[in-house]
mmCIF file of C-alpha atoms in Angstrom:
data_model
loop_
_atom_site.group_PDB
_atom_site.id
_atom_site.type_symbol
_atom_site.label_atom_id
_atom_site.label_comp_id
_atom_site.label_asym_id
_atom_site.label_seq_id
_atom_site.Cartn_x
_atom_site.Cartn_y
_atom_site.Cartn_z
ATOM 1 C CA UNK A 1 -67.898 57.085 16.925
ATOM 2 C CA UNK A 2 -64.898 57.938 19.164
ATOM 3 C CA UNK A 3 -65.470 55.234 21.474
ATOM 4 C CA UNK A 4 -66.225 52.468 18.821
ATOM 5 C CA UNK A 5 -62.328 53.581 17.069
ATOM 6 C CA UNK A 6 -60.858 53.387 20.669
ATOM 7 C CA UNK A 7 -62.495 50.110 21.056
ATOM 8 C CA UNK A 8 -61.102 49.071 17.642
ATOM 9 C CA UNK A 9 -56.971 50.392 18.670
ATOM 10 C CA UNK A 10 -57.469 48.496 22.083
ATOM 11 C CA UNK A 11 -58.837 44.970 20.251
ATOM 12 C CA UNK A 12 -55.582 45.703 18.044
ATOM 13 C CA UNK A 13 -53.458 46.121 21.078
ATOM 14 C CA UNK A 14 -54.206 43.281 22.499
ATOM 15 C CA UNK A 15 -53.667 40.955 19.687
ATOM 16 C CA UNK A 16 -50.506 41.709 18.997
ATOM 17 C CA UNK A 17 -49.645 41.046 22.771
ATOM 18 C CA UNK A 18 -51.341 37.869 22.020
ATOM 19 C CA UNK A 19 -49.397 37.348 19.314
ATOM 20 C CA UNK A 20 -46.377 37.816 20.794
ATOM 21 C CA UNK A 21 -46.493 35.646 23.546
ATOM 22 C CA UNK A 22 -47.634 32.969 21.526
ATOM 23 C CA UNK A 23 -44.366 33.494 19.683
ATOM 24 C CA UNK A 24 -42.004 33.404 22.306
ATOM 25 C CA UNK A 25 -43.881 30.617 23.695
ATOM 26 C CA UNK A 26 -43.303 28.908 20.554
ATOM 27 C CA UNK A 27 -40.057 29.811 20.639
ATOM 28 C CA UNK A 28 -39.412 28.691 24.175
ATOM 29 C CA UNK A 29 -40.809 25.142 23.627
ATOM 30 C CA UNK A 30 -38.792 24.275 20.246
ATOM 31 C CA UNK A 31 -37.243 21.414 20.435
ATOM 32 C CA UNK A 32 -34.275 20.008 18.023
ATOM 33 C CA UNK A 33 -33.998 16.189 16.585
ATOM 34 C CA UNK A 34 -29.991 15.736 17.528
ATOM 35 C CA UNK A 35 -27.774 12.602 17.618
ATOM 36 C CA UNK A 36 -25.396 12.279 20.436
ATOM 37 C CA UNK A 37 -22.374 10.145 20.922
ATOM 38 C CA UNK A 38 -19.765 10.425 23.941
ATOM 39 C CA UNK A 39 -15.799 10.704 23.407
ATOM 40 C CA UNK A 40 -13.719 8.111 23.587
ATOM 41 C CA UNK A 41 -10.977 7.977 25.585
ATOM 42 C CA UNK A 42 -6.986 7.116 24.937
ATOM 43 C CA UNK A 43 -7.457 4.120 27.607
ATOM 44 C CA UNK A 44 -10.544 2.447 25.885
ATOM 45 C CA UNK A 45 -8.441 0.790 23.362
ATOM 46 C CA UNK A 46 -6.846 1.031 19.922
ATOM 47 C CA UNK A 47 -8.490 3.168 17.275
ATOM 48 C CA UNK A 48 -9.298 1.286 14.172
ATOM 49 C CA UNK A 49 -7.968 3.201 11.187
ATOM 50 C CA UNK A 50 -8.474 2.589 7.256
ATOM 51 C CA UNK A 51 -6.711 3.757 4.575
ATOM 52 C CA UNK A 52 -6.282 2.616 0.358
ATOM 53 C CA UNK A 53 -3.454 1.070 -1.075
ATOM 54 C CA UNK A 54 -2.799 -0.964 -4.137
ATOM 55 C CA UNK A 55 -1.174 -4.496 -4.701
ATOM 56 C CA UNK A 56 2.089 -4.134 -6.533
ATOM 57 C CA UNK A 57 4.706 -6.812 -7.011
ATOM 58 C CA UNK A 58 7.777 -6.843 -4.533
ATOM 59 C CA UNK A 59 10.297 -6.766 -8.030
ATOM 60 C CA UNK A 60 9.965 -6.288 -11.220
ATOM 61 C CA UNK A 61 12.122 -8.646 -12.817
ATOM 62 C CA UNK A 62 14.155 -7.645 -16.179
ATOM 63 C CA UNK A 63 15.215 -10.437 -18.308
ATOM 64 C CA UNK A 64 17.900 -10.460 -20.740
ATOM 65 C CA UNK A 65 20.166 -12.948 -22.450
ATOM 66 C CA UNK A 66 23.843 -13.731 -21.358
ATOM 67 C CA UNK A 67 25.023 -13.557 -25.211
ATOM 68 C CA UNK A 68 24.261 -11.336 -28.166
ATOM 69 C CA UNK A 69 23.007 -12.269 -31.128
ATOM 70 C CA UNK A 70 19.649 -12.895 -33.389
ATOM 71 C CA UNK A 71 16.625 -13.191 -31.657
ATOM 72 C CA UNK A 72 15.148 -16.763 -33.346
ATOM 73 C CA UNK A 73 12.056 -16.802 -31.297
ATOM 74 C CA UNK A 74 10.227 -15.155 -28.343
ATOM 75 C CA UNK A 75 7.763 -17.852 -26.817
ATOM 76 C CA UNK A 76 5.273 -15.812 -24.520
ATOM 77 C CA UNK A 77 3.612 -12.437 -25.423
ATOM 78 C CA UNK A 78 2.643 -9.797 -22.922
ATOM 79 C CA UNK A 79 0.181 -10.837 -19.932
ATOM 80 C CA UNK A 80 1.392 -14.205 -19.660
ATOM 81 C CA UNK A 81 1.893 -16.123 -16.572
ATOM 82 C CA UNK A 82 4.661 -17.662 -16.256
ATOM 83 C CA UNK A 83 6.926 -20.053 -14.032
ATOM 84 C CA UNK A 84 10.642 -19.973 -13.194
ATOM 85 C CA UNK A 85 12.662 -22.066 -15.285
ATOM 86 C CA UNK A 86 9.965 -21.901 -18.345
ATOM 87 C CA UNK A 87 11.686 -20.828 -21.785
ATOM 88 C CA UNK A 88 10.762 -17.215 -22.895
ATOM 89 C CA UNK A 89 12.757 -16.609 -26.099
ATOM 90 C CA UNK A 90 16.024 -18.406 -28.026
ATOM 91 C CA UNK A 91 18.874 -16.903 -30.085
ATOM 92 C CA UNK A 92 19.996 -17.979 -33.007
ATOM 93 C CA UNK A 93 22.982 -20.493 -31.789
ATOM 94 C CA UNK A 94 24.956 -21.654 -35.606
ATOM 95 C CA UNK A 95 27.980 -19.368 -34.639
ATOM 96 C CA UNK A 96 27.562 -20.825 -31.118
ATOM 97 C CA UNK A 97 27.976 -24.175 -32.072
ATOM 98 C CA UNK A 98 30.390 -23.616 -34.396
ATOM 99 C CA UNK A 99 33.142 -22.802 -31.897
ATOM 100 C CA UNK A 100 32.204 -25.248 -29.719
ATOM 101 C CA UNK A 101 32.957 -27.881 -32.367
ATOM 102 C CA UNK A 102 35.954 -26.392 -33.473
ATOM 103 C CA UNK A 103 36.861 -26.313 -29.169
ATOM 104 C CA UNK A 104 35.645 -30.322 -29.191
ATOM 105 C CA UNK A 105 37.703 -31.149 -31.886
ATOM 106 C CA UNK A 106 41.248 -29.508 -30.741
ATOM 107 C CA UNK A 107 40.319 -30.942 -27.321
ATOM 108 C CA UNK A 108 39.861 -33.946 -28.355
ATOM 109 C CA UNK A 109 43.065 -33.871 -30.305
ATOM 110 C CA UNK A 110 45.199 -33.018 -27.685
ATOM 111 C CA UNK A 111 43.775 -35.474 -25.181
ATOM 112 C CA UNK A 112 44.860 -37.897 -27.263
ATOM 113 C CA UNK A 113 48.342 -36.544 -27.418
ATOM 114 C CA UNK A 114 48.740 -36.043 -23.443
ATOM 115 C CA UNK A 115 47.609 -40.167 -23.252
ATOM 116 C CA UNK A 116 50.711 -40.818 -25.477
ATOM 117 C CA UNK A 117 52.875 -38.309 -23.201
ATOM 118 C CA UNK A 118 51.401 -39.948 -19.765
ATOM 119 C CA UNK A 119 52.925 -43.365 -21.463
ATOM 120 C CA UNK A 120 56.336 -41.954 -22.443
ATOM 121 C CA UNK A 121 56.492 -40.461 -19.318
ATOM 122 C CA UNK A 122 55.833 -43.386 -16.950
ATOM 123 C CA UNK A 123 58.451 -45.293 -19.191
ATOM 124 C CA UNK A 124 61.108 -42.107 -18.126
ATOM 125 C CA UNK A 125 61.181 -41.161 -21.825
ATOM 126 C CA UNK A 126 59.847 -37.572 -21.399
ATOM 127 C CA UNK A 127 60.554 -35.601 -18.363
ATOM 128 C CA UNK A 128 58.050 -34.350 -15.550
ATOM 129 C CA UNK A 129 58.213 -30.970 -17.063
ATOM 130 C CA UNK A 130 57.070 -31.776 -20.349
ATOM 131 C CA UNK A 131 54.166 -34.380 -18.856
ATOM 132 C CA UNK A 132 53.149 -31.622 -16.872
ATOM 133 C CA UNK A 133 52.514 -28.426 -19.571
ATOM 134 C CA UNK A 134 50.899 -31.011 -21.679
ATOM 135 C CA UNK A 135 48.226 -31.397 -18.402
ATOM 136 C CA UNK A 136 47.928 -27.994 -18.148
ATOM 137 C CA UNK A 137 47.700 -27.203 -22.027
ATOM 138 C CA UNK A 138 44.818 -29.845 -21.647
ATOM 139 C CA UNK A 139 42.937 -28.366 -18.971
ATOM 140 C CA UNK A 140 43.136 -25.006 -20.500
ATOM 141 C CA UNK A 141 41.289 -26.024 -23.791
ATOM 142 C CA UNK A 142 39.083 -28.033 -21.100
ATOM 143 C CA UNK A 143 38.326 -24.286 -20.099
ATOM 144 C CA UNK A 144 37.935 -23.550 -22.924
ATOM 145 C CA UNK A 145 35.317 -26.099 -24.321
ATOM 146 C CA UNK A 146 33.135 -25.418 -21.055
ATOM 147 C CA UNK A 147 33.178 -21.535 -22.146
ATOM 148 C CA UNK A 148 31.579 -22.349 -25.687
ATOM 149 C CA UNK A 149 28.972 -24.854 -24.562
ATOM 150 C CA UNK A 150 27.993 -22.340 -22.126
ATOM 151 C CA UNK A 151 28.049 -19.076 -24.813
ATOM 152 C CA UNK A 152 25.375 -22.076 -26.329
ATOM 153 C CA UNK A 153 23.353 -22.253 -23.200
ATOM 154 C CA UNK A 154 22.755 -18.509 -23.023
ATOM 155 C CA UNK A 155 20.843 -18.535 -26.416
ATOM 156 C CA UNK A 156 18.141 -19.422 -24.311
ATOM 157 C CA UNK A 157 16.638 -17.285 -22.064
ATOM 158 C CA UNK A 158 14.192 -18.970 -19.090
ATOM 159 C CA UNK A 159 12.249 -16.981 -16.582
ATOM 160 C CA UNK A 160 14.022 -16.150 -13.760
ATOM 161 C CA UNK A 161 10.653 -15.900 -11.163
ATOM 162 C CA UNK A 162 7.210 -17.124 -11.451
ATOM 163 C CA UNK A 163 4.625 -14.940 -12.233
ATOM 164 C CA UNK A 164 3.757 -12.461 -15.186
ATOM 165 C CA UNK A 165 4.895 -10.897 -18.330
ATOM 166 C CA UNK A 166 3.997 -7.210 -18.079
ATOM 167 C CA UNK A 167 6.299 -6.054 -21.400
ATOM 168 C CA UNK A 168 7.949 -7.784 -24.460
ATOM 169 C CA UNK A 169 11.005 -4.983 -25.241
ATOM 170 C CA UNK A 170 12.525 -7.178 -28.706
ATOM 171 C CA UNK A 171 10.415 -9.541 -31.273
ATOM 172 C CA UNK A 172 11.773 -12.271 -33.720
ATOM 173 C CA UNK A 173 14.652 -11.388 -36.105
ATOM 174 C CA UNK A 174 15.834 -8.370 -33.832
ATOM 175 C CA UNK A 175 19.404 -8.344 -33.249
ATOM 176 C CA UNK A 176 20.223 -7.932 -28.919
ATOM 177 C CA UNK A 177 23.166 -7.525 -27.094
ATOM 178 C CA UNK A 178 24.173 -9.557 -24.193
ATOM 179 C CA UNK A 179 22.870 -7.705 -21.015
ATOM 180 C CA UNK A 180 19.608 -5.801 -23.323
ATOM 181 C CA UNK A 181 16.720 -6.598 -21.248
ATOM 182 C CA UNK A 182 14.556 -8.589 -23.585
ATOM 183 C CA UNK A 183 11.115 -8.589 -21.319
ATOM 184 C CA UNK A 184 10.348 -7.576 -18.016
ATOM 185 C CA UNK A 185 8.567 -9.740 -15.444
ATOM 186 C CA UNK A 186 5.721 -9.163 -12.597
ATOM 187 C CA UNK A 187 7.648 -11.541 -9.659
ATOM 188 C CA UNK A 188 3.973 -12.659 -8.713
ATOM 189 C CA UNK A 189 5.595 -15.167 -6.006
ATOM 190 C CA UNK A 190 5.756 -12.378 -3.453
ATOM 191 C CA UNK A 191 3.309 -9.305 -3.735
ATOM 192 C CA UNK A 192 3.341 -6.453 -1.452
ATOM 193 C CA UNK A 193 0.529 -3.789 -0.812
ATOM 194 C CA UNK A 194 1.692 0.065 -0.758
ATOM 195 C CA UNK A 195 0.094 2.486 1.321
ATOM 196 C CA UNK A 196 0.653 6.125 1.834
ATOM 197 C CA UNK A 197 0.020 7.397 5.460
ATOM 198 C CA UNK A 198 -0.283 10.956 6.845
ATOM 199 C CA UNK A 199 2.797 12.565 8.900
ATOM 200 C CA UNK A 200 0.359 12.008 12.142
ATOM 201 C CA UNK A 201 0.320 8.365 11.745
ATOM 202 C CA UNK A 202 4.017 8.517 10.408
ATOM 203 C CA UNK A 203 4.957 10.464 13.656
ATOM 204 C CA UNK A 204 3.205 7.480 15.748
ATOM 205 C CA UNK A 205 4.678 4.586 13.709
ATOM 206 C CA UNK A 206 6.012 2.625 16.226
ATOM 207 C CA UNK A 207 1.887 2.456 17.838
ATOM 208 C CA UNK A 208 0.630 0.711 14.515
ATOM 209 C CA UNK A 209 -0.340 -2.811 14.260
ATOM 210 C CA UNK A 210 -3.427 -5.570 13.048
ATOM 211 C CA UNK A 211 -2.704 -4.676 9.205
ATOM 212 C CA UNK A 212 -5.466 -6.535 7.292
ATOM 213 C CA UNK A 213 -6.588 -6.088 3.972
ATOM 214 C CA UNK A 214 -9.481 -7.438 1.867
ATOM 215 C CA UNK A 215 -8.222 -8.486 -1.383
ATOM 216 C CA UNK A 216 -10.429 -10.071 -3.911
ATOM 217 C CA UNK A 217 -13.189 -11.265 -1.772
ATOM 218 C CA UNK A 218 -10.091 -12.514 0.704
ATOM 219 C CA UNK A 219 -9.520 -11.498 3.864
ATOM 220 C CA UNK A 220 -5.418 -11.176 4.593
ATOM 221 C CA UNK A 221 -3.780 -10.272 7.943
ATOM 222 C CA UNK A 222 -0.545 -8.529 6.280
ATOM 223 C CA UNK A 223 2.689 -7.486 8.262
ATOM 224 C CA UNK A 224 4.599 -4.885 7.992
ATOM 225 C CA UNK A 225 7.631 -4.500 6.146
ATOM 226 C CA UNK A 226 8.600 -1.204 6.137
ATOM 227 C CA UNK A 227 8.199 2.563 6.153
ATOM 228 C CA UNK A 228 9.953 5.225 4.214
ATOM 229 C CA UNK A 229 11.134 7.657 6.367
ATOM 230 C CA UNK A 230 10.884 10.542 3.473
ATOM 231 C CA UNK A 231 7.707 11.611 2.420
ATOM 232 C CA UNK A 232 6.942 12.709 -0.905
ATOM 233 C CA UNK A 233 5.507 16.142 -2.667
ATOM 234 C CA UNK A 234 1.954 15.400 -1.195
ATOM 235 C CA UNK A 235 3.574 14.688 2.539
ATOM 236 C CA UNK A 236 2.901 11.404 2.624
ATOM 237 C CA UNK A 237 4.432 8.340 3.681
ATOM 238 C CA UNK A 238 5.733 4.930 2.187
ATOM 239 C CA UNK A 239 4.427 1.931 3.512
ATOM 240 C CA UNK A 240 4.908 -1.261 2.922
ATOM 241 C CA UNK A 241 3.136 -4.358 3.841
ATOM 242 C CA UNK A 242 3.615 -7.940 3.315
ATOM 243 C CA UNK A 243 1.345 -10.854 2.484
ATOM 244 C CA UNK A 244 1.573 -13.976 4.554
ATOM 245 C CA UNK A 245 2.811 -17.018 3.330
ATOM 246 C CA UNK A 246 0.902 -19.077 0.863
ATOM 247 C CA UNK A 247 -1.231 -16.235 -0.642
ATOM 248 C CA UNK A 248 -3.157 -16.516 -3.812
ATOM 249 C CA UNK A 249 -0.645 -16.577 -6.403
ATOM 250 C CA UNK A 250 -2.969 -14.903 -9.040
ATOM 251 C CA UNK A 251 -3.138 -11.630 -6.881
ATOM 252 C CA UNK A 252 -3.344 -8.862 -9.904
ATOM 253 C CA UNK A 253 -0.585 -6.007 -9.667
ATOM 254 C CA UNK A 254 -2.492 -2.659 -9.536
ATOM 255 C CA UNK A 255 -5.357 -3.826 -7.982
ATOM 256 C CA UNK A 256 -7.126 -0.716 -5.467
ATOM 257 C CA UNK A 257 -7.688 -2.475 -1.698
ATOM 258 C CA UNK A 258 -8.660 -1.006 2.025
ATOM 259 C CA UNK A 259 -6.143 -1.405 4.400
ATOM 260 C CA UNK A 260 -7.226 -1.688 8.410
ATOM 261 C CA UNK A 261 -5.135 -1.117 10.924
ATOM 262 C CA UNK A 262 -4.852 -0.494 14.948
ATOM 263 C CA UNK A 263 -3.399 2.814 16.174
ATOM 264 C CA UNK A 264 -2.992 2.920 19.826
ATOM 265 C CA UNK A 265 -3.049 6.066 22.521
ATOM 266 C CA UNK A 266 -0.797 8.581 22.020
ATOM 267 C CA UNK A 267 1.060 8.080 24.682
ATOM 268 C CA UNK A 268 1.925 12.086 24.817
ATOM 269 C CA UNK A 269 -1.618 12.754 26.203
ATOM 270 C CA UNK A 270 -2.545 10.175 28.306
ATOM 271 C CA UNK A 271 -5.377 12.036 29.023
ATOM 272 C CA UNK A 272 -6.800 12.804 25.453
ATOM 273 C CA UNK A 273 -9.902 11.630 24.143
ATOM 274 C CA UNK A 274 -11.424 11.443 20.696
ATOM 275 C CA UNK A 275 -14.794 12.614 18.737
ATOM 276 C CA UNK A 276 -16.193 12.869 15.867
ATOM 277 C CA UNK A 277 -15.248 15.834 13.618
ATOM 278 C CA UNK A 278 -19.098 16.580 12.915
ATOM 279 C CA UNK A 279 -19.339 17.207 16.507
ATOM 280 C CA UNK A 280 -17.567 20.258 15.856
ATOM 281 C CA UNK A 281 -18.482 23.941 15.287
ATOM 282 C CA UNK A 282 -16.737 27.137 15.668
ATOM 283 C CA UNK A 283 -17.023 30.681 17.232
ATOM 284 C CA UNK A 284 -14.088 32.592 15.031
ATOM 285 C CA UNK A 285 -10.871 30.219 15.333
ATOM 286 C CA UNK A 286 -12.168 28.406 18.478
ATOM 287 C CA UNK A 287 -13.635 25.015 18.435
ATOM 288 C CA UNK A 288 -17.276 24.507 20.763
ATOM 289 C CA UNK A 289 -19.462 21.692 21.048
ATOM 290 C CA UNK A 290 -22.707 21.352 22.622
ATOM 291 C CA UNK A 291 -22.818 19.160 25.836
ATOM 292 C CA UNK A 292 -26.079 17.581 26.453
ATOM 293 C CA UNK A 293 -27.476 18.268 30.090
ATOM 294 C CA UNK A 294 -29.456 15.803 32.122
ATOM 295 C CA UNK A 295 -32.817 18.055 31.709
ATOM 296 C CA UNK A 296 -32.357 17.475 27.664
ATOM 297 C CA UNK A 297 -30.350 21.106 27.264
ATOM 298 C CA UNK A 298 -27.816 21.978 25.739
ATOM 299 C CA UNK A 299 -24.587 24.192 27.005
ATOM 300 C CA UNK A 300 -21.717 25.204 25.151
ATOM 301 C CA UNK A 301 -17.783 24.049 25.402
ATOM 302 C CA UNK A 302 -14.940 25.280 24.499
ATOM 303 C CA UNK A 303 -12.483 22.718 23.513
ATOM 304 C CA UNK A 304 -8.093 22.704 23.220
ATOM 305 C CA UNK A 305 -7.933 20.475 20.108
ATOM 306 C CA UNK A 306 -4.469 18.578 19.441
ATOM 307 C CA UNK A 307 -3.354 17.994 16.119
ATOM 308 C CA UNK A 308 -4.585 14.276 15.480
ATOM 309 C CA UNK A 309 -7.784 14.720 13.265
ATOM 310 C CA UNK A 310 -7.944 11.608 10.807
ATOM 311 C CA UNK A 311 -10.351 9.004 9.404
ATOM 312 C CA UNK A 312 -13.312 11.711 10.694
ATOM 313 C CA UNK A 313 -12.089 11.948 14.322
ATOM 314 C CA UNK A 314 -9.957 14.821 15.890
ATOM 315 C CA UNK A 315 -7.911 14.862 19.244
ATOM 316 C CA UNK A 316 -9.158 16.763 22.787
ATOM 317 C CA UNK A 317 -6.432 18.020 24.674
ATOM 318 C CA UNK A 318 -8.866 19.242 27.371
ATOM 319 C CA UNK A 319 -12.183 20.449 27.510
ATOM 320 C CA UNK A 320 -14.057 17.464 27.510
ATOM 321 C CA UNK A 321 -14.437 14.034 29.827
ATOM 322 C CA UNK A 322 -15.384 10.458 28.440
ATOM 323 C CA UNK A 323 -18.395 10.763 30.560
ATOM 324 C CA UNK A 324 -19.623 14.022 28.654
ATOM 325 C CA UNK A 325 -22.527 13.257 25.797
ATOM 326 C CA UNK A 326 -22.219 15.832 22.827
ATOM 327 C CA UNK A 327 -24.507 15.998 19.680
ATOM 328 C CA UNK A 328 -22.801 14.835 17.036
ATOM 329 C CA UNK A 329 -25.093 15.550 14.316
ATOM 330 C CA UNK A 330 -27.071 18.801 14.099
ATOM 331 C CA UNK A 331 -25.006 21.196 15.956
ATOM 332 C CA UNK A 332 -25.799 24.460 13.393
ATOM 333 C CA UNK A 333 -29.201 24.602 14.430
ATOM 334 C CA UNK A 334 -28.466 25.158 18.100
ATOM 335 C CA UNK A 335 -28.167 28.183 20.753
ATOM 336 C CA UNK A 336 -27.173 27.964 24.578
ATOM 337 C CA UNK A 337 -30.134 26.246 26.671
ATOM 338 C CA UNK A 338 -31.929 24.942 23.951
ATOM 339 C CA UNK A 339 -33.900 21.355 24.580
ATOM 340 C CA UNK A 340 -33.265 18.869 22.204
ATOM 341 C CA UNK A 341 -34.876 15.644 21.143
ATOM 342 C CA UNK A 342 -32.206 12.342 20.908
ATOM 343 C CA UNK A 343 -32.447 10.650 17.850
ATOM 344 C CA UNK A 344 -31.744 6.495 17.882
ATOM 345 C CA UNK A 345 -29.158 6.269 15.499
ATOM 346 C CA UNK A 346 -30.540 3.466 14.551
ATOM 347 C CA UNK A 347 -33.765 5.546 13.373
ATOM 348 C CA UNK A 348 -34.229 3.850 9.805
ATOM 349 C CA UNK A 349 -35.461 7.995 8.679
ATOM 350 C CA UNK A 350 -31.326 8.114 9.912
ATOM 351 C CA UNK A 351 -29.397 5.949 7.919
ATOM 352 C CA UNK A 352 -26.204 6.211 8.294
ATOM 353 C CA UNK A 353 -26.598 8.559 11.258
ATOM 354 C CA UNK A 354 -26.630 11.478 9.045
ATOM 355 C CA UNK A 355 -29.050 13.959 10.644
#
């Protein structure tokens, strides 16, 4: 009975030895699905940068009258498009017209009168003097006349830039004073695109170029106009950009677009490369990432980061060469030495080179 209970503990023994070095076997041979990429360096090119902005009109245009008086008639409601020169809205004129026939009539009057003088004085029965303040009493009614028919002319207000009404402030019947915006105006003849940029791209400013923008289905290549240099509560940046010439009229105010541009090296670290922020992991405040060995290991490196890290990639002071390949995705599931499996990123179970 002794013997058959030793023989039982030593059966025991030994499978859990078994066991064990199956699992660290097991252990030993695991090996992890990773994608890879390799950095890119500062002398490889431009990086390609996107960002949103929105369409907005260059001015918005207030229109008001040059006289005061009753508004008669308002001809276009809001959302209208309209051209420069068209009619928007009349005042009521009587009063106008009033003076400028009581003007006509005295003018008319006294150039009658400075025809007799001109005769009297070419016959030396009036002196220079006289001729001469009748002339200049003429001309100043002249003035006067061209004052009144003008005070008529600014009854009626006409768009001063093509494009569209965005509000109507006064409606029929409403009494306005000469000055009172009456409507204000989208200038739709030259639209600009507003983008707000990060104080790293502000700080490398002078390195952007390529704008483009797809507006609408359209592809523009858009130029830059200009760049506030104060940023706002969020610390961001103003900037501008221009269509070219000839673009769509009909290009809606407001409209939400994706703006492309080129930043080039940073000319500060002519040696620093770029990677992927998902390459990334930490040990407490440091930044690692695993460098793939030519057996299919992996090895941990400690990277200097600089303070670039936009549109998903972040700067590498040192640490790293442009001949190095790191995993890019997968890097939580990893310890020093273990072998990994590289994953086509083109793998249709990796769309979008997620894993």
């Amino acid at each position: 009975m002794f013997r058959f209970r030793n023989l039982i503990c030593l059966a025991g023994m030994c499978a859990l030895i078994l066991a064990s070095g199956c699992t660290k076997a097991d252990k030993s041979d695991q090996v992890y699905t990773v994608v890879v990429t390799q950095p890119v360096g500062a002398s490889t090119g431009a990086q390609e940068m996107s960002l949103p902005g929105v369409v907005k009109e260059a001015q918005n245009v207030k229109a008001a009258f040059k006289a005061a008086g009753q508004l008669m008639n308002v001809a276009v409601k809001e959302g209208d498009y309209v051209r420069q020169g068209q009619l928007l809205a009349t005042l009521d004129d009587v009063d106008y017209q009033i003076g400028v026939d009581a003007i006509q009539a005295q003018y008319t009057q006294l150039k009658n009168e400075v025809a007799r003088v001109k005769q009297l004085y070419e016959r030396g029965s009036v002196s220079a003097n006289e001729y001469e303040k009748a002339v200049y009493g003429l001309e100043q009614v002249e003035a006067q006349l061209r004052s009144k028919k003008n005070q008529v002319d600014y009854t009626r207000l006409y768009s001063p830039a093509t494009g569209y009404v965005e509000d109507v402030y006064y409606h029929k019947g409403e009494m306005v004073d000469a000055g009172t915006p009456i409507l204000a105006l989208i200038d739709g003849t030259n639209m600009q695109i507003e983008v707000n940029i990060p104080q790293d791209v502000y700080k490398r400013r002078d390195q952007l170029s390529d704008f483009n923008a797809m507006v609408a289905g359209t592809d523009y290549n858009m130029s830059l106009l200009s760049i506030t240099p104060k940023a706002d509560g969020t610390q961001m940046y103003k900037m501008l950009l221009g269509f070219p010439s000839g673009a769509d009229a009909s290009l809606a105010s407001g409209t939400n677009v994706t703006v492309r541009f080129a930043l080039s090296g940073n000319e500060d670290v002519p040696q620093g490369i770029s990677i992927p922020v998902s390459a990334i992991f930490y040990e407490g405040s440091q930044p690692c990432v695993w460098v793939v060995q030519p057996d299919n290991t992996v090895t941990k490196r400690v990277l200097t980061l600089s303070s670039l890290n936009l549109n998903g990639m972040a700067g590498v002071e040192h640490g790293l060469n442009v001949q190095d390949t790191i995993v890019r995705a997968g890097v939580k599931h990893l310890h020093e030495g273990d072998h990994v499996e590289i994953l086509d990123r083109e793998c249709s179970t990796n769309v979008g080179g997620q894993l």
